Coordinates of C-alpha atoms and ligand atoms in Angstrom, one line a residue:
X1 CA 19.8 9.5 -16.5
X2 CA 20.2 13.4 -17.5
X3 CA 21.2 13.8 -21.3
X4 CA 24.8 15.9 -21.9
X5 CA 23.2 18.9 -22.1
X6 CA 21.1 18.7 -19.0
X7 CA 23.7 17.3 -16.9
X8 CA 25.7 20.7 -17.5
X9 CA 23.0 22.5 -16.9
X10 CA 22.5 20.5 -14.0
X11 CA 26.1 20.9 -12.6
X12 CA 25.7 24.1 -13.7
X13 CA 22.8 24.7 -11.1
X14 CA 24.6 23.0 -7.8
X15 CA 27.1 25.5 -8.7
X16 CA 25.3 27.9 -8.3
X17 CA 23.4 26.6 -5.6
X18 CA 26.0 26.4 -3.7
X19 CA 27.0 29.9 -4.3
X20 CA 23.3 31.1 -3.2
X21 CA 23.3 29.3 0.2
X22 CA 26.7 30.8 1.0
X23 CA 26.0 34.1 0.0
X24 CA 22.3 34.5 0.4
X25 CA 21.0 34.4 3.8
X26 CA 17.2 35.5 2.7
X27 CA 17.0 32.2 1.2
X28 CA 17.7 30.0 3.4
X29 CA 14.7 29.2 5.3
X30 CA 10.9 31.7 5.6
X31 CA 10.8 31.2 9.5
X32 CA 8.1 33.6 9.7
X33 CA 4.6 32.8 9.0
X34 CA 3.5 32.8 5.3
X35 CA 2.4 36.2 3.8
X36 CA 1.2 37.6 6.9
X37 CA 4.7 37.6 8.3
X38 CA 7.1 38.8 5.3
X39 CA 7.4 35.7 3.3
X40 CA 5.5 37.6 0.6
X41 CA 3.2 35.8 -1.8
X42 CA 6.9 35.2 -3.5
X43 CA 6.0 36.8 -6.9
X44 CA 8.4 38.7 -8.8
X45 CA 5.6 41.2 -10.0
X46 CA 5.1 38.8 -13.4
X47 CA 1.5 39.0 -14.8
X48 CA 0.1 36.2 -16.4
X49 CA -3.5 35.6 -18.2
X50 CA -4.3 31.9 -19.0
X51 CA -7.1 32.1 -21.3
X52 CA -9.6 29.7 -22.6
X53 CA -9.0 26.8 -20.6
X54 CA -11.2 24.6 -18.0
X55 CA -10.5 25.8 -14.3
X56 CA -10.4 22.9 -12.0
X57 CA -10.8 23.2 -8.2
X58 CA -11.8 20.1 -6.1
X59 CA -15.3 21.3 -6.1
X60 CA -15.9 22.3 -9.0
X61 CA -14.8 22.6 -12.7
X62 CA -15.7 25.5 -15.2
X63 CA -14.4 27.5 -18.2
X64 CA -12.8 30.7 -17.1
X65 CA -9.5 32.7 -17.6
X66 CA -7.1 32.7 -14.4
X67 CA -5.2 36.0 -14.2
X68 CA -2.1 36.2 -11.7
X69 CA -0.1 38.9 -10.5
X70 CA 2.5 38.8 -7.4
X71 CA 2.5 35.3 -7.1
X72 CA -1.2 35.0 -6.5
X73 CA -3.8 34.3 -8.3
X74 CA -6.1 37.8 -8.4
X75 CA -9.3 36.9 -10.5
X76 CA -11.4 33.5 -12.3
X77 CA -13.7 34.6 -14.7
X78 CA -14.4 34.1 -18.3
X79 CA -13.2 36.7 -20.8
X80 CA -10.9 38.4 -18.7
X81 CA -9.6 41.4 -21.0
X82 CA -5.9 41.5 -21.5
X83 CA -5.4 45.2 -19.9
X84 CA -2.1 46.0 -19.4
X85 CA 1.0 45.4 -22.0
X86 CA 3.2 43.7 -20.0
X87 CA 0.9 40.6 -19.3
X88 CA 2.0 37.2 -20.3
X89 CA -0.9 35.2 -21.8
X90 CA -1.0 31.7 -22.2
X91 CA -3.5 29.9 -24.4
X92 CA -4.8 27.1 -22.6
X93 CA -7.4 25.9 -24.7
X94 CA -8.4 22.3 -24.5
X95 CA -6.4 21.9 -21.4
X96 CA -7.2 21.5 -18.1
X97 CA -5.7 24.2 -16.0
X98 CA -5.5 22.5 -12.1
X99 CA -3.5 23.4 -8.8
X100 CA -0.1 22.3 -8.8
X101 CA 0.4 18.8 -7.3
X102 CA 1.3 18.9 -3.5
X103 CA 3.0 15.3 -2.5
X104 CA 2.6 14.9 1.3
X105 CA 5.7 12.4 1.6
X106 CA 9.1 12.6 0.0
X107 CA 13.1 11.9 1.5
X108 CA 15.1 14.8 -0.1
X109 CA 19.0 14.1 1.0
X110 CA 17.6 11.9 3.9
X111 CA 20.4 9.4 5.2
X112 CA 19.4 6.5 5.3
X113 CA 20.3 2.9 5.4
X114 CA 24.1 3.6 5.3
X115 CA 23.7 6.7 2.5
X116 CA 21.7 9.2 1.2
X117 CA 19.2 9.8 -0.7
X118 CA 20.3 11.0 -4.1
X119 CA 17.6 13.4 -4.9
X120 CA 18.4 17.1 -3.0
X121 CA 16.1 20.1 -2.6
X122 CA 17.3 20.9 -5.7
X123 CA 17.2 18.0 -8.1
X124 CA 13.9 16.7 -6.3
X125 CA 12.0 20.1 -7.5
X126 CA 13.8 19.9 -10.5
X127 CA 11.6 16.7 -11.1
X128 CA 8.8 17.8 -9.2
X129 CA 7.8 21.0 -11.0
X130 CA 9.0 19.2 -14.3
X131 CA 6.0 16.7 -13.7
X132 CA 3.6 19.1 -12.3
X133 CA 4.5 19.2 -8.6
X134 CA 5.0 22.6 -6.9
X135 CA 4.7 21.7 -3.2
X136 CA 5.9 18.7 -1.1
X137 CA 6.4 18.1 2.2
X138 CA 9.3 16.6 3.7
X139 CA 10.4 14.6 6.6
X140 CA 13.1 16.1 8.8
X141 CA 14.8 13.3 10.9
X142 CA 16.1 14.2 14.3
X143 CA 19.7 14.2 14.7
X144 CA 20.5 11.8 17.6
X145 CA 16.9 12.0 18.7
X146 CA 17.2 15.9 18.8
X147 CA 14.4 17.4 17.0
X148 CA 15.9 20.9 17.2
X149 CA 18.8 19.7 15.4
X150 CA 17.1 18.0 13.0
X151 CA 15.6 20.9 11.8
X152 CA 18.2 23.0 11.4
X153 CA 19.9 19.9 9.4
X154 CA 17.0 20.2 7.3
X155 CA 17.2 24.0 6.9
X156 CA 20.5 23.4 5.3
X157 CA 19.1 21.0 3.0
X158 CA 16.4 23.4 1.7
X159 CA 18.6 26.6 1.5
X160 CA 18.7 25.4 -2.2
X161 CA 15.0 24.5 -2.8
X162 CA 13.0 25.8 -5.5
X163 CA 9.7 25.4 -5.4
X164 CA 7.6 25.4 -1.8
X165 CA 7.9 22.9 1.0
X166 CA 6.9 21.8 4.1
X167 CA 8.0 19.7 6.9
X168 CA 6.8 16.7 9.0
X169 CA 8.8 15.9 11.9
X170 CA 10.3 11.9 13.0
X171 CA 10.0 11.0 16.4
X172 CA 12.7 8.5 17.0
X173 CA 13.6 8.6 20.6
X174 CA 11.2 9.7 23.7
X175 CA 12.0 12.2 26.4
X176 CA 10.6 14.7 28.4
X177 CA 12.7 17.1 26.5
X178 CA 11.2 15.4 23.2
X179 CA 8.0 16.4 24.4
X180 CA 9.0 19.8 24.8
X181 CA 11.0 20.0 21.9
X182 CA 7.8 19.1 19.9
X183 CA 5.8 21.8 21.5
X184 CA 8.7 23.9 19.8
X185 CA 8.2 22.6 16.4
X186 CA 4.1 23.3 16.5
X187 CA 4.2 26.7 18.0
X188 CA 7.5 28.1 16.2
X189 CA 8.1 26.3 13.6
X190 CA 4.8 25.5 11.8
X191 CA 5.1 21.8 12.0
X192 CA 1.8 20.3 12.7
X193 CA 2.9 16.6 11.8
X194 CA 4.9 13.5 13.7
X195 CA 5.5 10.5 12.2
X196 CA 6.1 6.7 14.1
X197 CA 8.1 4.5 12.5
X198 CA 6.8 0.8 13.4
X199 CA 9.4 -0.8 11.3
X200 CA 13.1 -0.1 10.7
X201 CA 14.1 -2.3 13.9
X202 CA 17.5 -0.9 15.5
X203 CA 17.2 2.6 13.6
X204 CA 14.0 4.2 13.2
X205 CA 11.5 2.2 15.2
X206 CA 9.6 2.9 18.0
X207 CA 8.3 0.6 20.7
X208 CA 4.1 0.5 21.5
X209 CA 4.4 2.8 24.7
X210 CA 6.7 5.5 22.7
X211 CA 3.5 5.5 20.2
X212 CA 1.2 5.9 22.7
X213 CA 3.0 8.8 24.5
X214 CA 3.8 10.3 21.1
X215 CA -0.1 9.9 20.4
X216 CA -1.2 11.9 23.7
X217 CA 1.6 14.5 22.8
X218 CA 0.4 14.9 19.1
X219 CA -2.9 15.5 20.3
X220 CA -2.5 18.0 23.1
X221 CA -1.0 20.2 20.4
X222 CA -3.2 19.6 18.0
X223 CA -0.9 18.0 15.6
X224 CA -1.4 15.0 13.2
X225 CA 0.1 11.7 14.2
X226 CA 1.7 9.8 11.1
X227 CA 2.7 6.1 11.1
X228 CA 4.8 3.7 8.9
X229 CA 2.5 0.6 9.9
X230 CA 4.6 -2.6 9.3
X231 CA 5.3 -4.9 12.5
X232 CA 9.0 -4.5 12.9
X233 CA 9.9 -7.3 15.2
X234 CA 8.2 -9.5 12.9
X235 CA 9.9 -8.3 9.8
X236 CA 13.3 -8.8 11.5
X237 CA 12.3 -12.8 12.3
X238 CA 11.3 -12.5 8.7
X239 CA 14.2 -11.8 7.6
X240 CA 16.3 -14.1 9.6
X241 CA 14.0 -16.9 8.2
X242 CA 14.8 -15.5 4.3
X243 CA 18.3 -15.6 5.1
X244 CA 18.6 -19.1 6.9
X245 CA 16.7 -20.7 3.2
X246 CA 19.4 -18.4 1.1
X247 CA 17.3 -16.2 0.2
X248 CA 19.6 -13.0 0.1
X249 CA 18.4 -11.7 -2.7
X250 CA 15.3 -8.5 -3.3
X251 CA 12.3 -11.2 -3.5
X252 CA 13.9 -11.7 0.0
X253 CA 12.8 -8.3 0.8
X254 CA 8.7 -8.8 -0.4
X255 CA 9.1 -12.2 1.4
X256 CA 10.3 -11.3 4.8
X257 CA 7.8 -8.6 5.4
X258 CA 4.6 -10.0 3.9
X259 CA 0.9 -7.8 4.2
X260 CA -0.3 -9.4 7.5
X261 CA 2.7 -7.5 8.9
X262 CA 1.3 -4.0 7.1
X263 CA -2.4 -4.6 8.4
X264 CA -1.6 -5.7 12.0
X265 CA 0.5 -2.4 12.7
X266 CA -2.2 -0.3 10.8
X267 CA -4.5 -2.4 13.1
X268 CA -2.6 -1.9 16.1
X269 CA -1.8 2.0 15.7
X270 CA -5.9 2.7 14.8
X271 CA -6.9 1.1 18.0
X272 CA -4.1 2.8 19.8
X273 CA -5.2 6.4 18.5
X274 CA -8.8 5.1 19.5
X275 CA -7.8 5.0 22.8
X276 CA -6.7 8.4 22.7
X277 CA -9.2 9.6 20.3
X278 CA -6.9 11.5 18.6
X279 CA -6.8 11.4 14.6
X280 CA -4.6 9.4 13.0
X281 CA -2.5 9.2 9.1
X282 CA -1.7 5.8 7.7
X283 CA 1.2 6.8 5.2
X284 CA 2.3 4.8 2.5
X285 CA -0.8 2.2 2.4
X286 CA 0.6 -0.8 0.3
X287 CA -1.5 -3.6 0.7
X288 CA -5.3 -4.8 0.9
X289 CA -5.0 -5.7 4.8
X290 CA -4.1 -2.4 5.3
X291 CA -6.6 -0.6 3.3
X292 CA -9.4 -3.0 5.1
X293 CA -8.0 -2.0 8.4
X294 CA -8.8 2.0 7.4
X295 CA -12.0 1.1 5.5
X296 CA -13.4 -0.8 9.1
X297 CA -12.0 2.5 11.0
X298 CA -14.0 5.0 9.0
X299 CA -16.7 3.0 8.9
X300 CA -17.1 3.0 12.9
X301 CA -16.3 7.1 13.0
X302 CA -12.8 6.9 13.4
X303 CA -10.7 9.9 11.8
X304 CA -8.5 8.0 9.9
X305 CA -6.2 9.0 6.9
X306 CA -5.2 6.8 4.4
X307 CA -2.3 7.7 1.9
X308 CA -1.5 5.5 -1.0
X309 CA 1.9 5.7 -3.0
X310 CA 2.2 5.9 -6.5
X311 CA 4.2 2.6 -6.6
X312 CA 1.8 0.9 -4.4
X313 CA -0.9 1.6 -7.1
X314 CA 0.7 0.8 -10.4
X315 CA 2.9 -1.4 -9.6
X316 CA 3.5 -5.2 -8.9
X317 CA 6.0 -7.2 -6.7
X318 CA 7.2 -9.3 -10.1
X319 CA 10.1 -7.0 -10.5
X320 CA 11.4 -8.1 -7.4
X321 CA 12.4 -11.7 -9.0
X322 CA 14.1 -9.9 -12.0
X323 CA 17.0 -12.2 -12.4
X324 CA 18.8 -9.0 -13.3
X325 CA 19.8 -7.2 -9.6
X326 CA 20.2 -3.5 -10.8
X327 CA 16.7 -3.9 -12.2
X328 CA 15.4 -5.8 -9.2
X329 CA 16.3 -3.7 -6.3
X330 CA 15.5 -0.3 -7.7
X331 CA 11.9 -1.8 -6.5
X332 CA 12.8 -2.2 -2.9
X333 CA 10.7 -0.5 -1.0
X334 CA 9.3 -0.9 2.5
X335 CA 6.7 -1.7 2.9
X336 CA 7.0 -3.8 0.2
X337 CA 5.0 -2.9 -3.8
X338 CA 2.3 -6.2 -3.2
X339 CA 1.9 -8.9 -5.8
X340 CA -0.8 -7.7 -8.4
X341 CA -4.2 -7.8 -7.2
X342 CA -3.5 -4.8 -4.4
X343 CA -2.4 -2.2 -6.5
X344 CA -6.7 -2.4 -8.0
X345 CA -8.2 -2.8 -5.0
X346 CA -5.8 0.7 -3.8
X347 CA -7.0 2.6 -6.6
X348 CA -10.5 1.3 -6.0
X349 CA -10.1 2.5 -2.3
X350 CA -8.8 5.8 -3.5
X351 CA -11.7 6.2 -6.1
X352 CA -14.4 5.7 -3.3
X353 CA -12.9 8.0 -0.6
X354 CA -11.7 4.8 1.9
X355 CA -8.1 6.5 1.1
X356 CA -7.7 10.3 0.5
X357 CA -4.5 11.3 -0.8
X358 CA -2.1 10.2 -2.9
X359 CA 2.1 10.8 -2.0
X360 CA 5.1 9.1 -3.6
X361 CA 7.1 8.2 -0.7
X362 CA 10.0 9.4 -3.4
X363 CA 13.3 8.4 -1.7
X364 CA 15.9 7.3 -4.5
X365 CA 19.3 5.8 -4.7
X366 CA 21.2 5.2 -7.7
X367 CA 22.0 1.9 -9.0
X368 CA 25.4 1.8 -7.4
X369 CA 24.1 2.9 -3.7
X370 CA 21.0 -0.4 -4.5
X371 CA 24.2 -2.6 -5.2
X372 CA 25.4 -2.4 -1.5
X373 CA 22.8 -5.4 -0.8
X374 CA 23.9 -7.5 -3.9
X375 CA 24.6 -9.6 -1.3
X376 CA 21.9 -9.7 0.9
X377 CA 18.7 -7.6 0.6
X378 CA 18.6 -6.6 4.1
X379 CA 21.2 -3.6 3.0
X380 CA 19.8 -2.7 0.1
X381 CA 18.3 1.3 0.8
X382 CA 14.7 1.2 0.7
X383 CA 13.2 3.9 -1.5
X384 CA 11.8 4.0 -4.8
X385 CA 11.1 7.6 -7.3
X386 CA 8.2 9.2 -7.8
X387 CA 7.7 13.0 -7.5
X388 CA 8.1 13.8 -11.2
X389 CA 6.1 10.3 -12.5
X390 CA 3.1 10.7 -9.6
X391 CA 0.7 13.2 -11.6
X392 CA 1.2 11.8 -14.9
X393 CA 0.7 8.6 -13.4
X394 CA -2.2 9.2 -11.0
X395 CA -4.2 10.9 -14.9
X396 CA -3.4 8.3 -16.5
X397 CA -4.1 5.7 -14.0
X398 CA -7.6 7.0 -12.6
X399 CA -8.8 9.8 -15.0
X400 CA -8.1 8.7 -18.4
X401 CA -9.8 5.2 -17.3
X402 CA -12.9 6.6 -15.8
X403 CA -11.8 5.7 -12.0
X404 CA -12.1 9.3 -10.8
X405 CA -13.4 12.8 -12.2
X406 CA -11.1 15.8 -13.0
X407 CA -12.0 17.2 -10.2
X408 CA -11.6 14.2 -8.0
X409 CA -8.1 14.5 -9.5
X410 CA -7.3 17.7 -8.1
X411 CA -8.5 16.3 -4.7
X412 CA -6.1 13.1 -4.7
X413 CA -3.1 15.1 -5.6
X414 CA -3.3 18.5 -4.5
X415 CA -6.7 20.1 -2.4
X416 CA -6.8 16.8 0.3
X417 CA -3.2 17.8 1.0
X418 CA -3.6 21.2 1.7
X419 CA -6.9 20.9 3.6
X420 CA -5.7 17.9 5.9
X421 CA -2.5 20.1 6.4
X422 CA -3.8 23.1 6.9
X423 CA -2.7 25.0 4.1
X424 CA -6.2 25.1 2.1
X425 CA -7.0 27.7 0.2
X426 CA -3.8 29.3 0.1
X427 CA -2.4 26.1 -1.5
X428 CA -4.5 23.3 -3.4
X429 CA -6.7 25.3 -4.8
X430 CA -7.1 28.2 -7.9
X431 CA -9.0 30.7 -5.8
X432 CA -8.8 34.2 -5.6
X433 CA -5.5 35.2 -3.2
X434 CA -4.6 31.2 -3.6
X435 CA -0.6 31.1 -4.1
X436 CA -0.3 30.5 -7.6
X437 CA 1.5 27.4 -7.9
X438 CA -0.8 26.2 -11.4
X439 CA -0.5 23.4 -14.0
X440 CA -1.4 23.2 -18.0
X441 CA -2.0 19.6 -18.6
X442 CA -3.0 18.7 -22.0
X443 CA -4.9 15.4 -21.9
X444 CA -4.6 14.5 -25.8
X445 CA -0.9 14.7 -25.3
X446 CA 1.4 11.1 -24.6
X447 CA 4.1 10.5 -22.3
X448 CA 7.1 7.8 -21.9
X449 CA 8.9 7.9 -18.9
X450 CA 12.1 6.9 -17.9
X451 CA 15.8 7.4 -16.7
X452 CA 17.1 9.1 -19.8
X453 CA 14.5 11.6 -19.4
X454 CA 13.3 12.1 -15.7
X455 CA 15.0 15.2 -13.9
X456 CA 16.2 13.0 -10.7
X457 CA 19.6 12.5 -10.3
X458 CA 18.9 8.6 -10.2
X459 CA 20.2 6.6 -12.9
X460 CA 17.2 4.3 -12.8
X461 CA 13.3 4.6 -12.8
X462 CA 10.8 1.8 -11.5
X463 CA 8.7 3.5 -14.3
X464 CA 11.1 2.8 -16.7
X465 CA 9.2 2.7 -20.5
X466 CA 5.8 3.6 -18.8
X467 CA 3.8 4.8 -21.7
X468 CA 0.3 7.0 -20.8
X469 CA -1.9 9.8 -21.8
X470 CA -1.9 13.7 -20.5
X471 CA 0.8 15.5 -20.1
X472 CA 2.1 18.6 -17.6
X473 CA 3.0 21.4 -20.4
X474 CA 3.4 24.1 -17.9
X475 CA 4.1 24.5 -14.3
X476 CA 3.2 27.8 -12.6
X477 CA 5.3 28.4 -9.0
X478 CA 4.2 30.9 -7.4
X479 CA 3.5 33.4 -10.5
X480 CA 6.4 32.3 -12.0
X481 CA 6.5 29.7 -15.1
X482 CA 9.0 27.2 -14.1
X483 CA 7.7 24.4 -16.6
X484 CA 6.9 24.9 -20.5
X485 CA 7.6 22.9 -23.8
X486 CA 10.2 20.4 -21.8
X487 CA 12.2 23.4 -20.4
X488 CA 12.5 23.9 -16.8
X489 CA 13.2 27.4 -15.7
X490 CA 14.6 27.6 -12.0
X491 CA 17.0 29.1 -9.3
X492 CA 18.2 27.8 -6.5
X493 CA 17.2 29.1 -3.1
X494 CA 13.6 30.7 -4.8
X495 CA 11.3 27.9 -2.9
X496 CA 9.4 29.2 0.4
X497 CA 9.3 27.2 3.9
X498 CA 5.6 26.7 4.3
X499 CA 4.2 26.9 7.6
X500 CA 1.6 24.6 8.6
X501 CA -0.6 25.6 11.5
X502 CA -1.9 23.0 14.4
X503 CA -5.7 21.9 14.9
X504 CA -6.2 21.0 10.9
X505 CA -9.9 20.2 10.3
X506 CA -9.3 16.6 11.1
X507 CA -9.3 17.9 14.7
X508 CA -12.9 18.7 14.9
X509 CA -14.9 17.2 17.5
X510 CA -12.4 15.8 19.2
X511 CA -13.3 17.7 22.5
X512 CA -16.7 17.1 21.9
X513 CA -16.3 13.1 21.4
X514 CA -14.0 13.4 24.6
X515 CA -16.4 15.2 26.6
X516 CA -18.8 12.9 25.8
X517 CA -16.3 10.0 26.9
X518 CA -15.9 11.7 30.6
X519 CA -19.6 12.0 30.3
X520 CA -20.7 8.1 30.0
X521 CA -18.3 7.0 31.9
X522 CA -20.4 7.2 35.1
X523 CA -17.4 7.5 37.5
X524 CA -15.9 7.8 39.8
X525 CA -18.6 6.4 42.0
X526 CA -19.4 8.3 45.3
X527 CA -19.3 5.1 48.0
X528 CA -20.6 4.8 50.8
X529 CA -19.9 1.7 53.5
X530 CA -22.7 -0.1 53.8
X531 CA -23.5 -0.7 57.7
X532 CA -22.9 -3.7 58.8
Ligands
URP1 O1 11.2 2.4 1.5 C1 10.9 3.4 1.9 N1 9.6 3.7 2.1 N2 11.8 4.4 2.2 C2 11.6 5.6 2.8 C3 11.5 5.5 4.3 C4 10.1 5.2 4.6 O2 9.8 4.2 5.2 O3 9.2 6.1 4.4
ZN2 ZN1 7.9 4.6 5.7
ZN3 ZN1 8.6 7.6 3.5

């Protein structure tokens, strides 16, 4: 929950925002392609020097001053001189200076479930860049199964963003105009990513042979096929069964759609994008049988990608028997946080490579939108927080313990993202011309999270009283500093539309292996009849 002072502020800022996407046209969405095309590397002209601190990339970490001007970072050397008066400089030393955190899956002001999400494109960067984020992308939902209309919906949505995004696209319904409509989205809008739900029976899911013609689509246009992997016709009967024993309440939820469901439709969509050789992301990995599914499928070559949440890693399916319901079914998520045990053997996964990337799947409601399945946790909105809490989280969880290097860090969080996307180096990375979207963390500093303090409009936190070590003290966007001593500095309508170009590197060697394919299959065989 935001403090007095921050909730004016805050109802200061939808104010406003509302003013800037009436009057401000150039905001409202970057159609054209990046820099090249007149989005501009977004910088106001501010110069900043961050001296003294270590720089670090995904493949490497040194000492070295970062000096950005425009929005972009122009050099990474030690002892750069100051130069010019009117350069800002920041002493970083003894801090880790690192991309900005890009989270691959988020649900800003996504209906949903009855409602909508209560986190916009305004108070979701408020808490992103507050906790070191400064790039997400963002599913758009068709509107009736129009994907067209979905994305101008979404447009809206992100006239008042600020900080830069991207979009995935849902395919919810299948058509010939669907098909087409996708072509659309890959070749003029810079969407290079279509997500399947399996689950969601009766809203959101799709049937096998929808998959499989989404799967051949997604690869003819060289875009990334996404799935939420739970086996929705068996969660349903799951559910029927919780509710016949009166069960109606959130451990109803983790009960009705146990991890056999997760790992046979992570099972089920690898083999299907097998058959079409085409590559294939696993979002929001929750359980071991999942994970084991995507460890087996690297292991035989597959291009597989595996994306943990932050909630699936730190967190345990106790909560869900909370006798109190408020606190319960702020942890409904689907699928379903595991019972302790998975959460380890996720971060081990991560640690090792067997999953790449790490999102937060940060879709919130507020106690009161939770409380429309007091009576029955079939209506409660599925969704949990996560885009301010997932860096802090992810240092404290894996770094500070020894799980992964600083540099592995950057990886998880930020240059994985970009490269699977197709944004690297402009994003994910501090390289010369890289956007400059850069975070201070100080590791000897503490953190507490919770409600009273997060920058979500939620008046709950499933990391209520989490306690850790490192902290974001600044967040660079795009040359700007958004982030410093627990001060958020932004406007409304400043975030850019990322475009995300087809044929990311995951695509390579797919015509090979396919031509290879035509070439063993030793058909079709020239016949003769044999005379009698
Ligand atoms: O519970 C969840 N995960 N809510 C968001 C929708 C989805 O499945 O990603
Ligand atoms: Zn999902
Ligand atoms: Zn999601």
């Amino acid at each position: 929950m935001a403090t007095p002072c921050r909730l004016v502020l805050l109802l200061l800022s939808s104010l406003l925002s509302v003013a800037v996407g009436a009057t401000h046209p150039a905001h409202e969405f970057c159609a054209a392609a990046g820099r090249d095309a007149g989005c501009g590397g977004g910088g106001d002209g501010t110069r900043i020097l961050i001296k003294g601190g270590t720089v670090v990339n995904a493949h490497r970490a040194e000492e070295a001053d970062v000096y950005i001007e425009g929005g972009v970072v122009v050099a990474i050397r030690p002892n750069i001189p100051v130069g010019a008066d009117n350069v800002r400089v920041i002493d970083a030393t003894g801090k880790y200076v690192m991309p900005g955190g890009i989270d691959p899956h988020t649900h800003l002001e996504m209906e949903f479930m009855g409602t909508v999400t209560i986190d916009d494109f305004f108070s979701g960067h408020a808490a992103a860049l507050a906790g070191g984020t400064t790039m997400h992308i963002d599913f758009v939902i068709p509107v009736n199964g129009n994907l067209t209309a979905g994305l101008e919906s979404y447009k809206q949505k992100a006239a008042k963003s600020a900080m830069d995004y991207g979009f995935h696209m849902a395919i919810t319904k299948w058509s010939d105009e669907v098909a087409r409509e996708m072509e659309v989205m890959v070749k003029e809008h810079g969407i290079n990513s279509f997500k399947f739900f399996m689950a969601y029976k009766g809203s959101l899911m799709v049937t096998d042979d929808l998959l499989l013609q989404g799967l051949q689509k997604c690869k003819s246009l060289g875009a990334l096929a996404m799935v939420h992997a739970e086996n929705g016709d068996a969660v349903a009967e799951g559910q029927k069964w919780m509710i016949d024993l009166g069960i109606t309440g959130p451990e109803g939820h983790a009960l009705s759609r146990p991890p056999i469901l997760e790992g046979e439709a992570t099972a089920r969509a690898i083999r299907l994008a097998k058959f079409i050789n085409t590559p294939l992301y696993v979002v929001h990995v929750m359980s071991i049988d999942a994970m084991e599914e995507i460890a087996k499928a690297k292991r035989e070559g597959q291009k597989v990608i595996g994306e943990p949440v932050v909630s699936g890693l730190v967190l345990d399916d106790s909560w869900l028997w909370d006798p109190d319901f408020t606190i319960a079914s702020k942890y409904v998520m689907s699928p379903p946080i595991r019972e302790a045990g998975h959460g380890k053997a996720l971060q081990a996964a991560l640690s090792s490579g067997i999953l790449q990337l790490v999102g937060t799947d940060h879709c919130t409601f507020n106690s009161t939108q939770k409380a429309f399945g007091s009576d029955d946790f079939r209506k409660i909105p599925n969704g949990v927080n996560g885009i301010e809490e997932r860096m802090h989280i992810i240092w404290d969880s894996m770094v500070e313990t020894g799980k992964i290097s600083v540099t592995d860090y950057v990886r998880v969080t930020s240059a994985e993202c970009a490269k699977i996307f197709n944004i690297y180096p402009r994003k994910g990375a501090i390289l010369e011309g890289s956007d400059a979207d850069i975070i201070i963390l100080n590791p000897e500093r503490s953190f507490v999270m919770g409600a009273h303090t997060h920058h979500s409009r939620s008046n709950t936190n499933v990391y209520e009283g989490r306690k850790g070590k490192g902290m974001v003290e600044v967040t660079i966007s795009r040359g700007r500093v958004v982030w410093e001593d627990g001060v958020l500095n932004i406007t409304p309508g400043s975030g850019r539309y990322v475009r995300m170009p087809p044929y990311g590197y995951v695509f390579d060697g797919i015509e090979k292996s396919d031509a290879a394919y035509r070439a063993s299959l030793r058909a079709p065989v020239q016949r003769g009849i044999a005379a009698a």
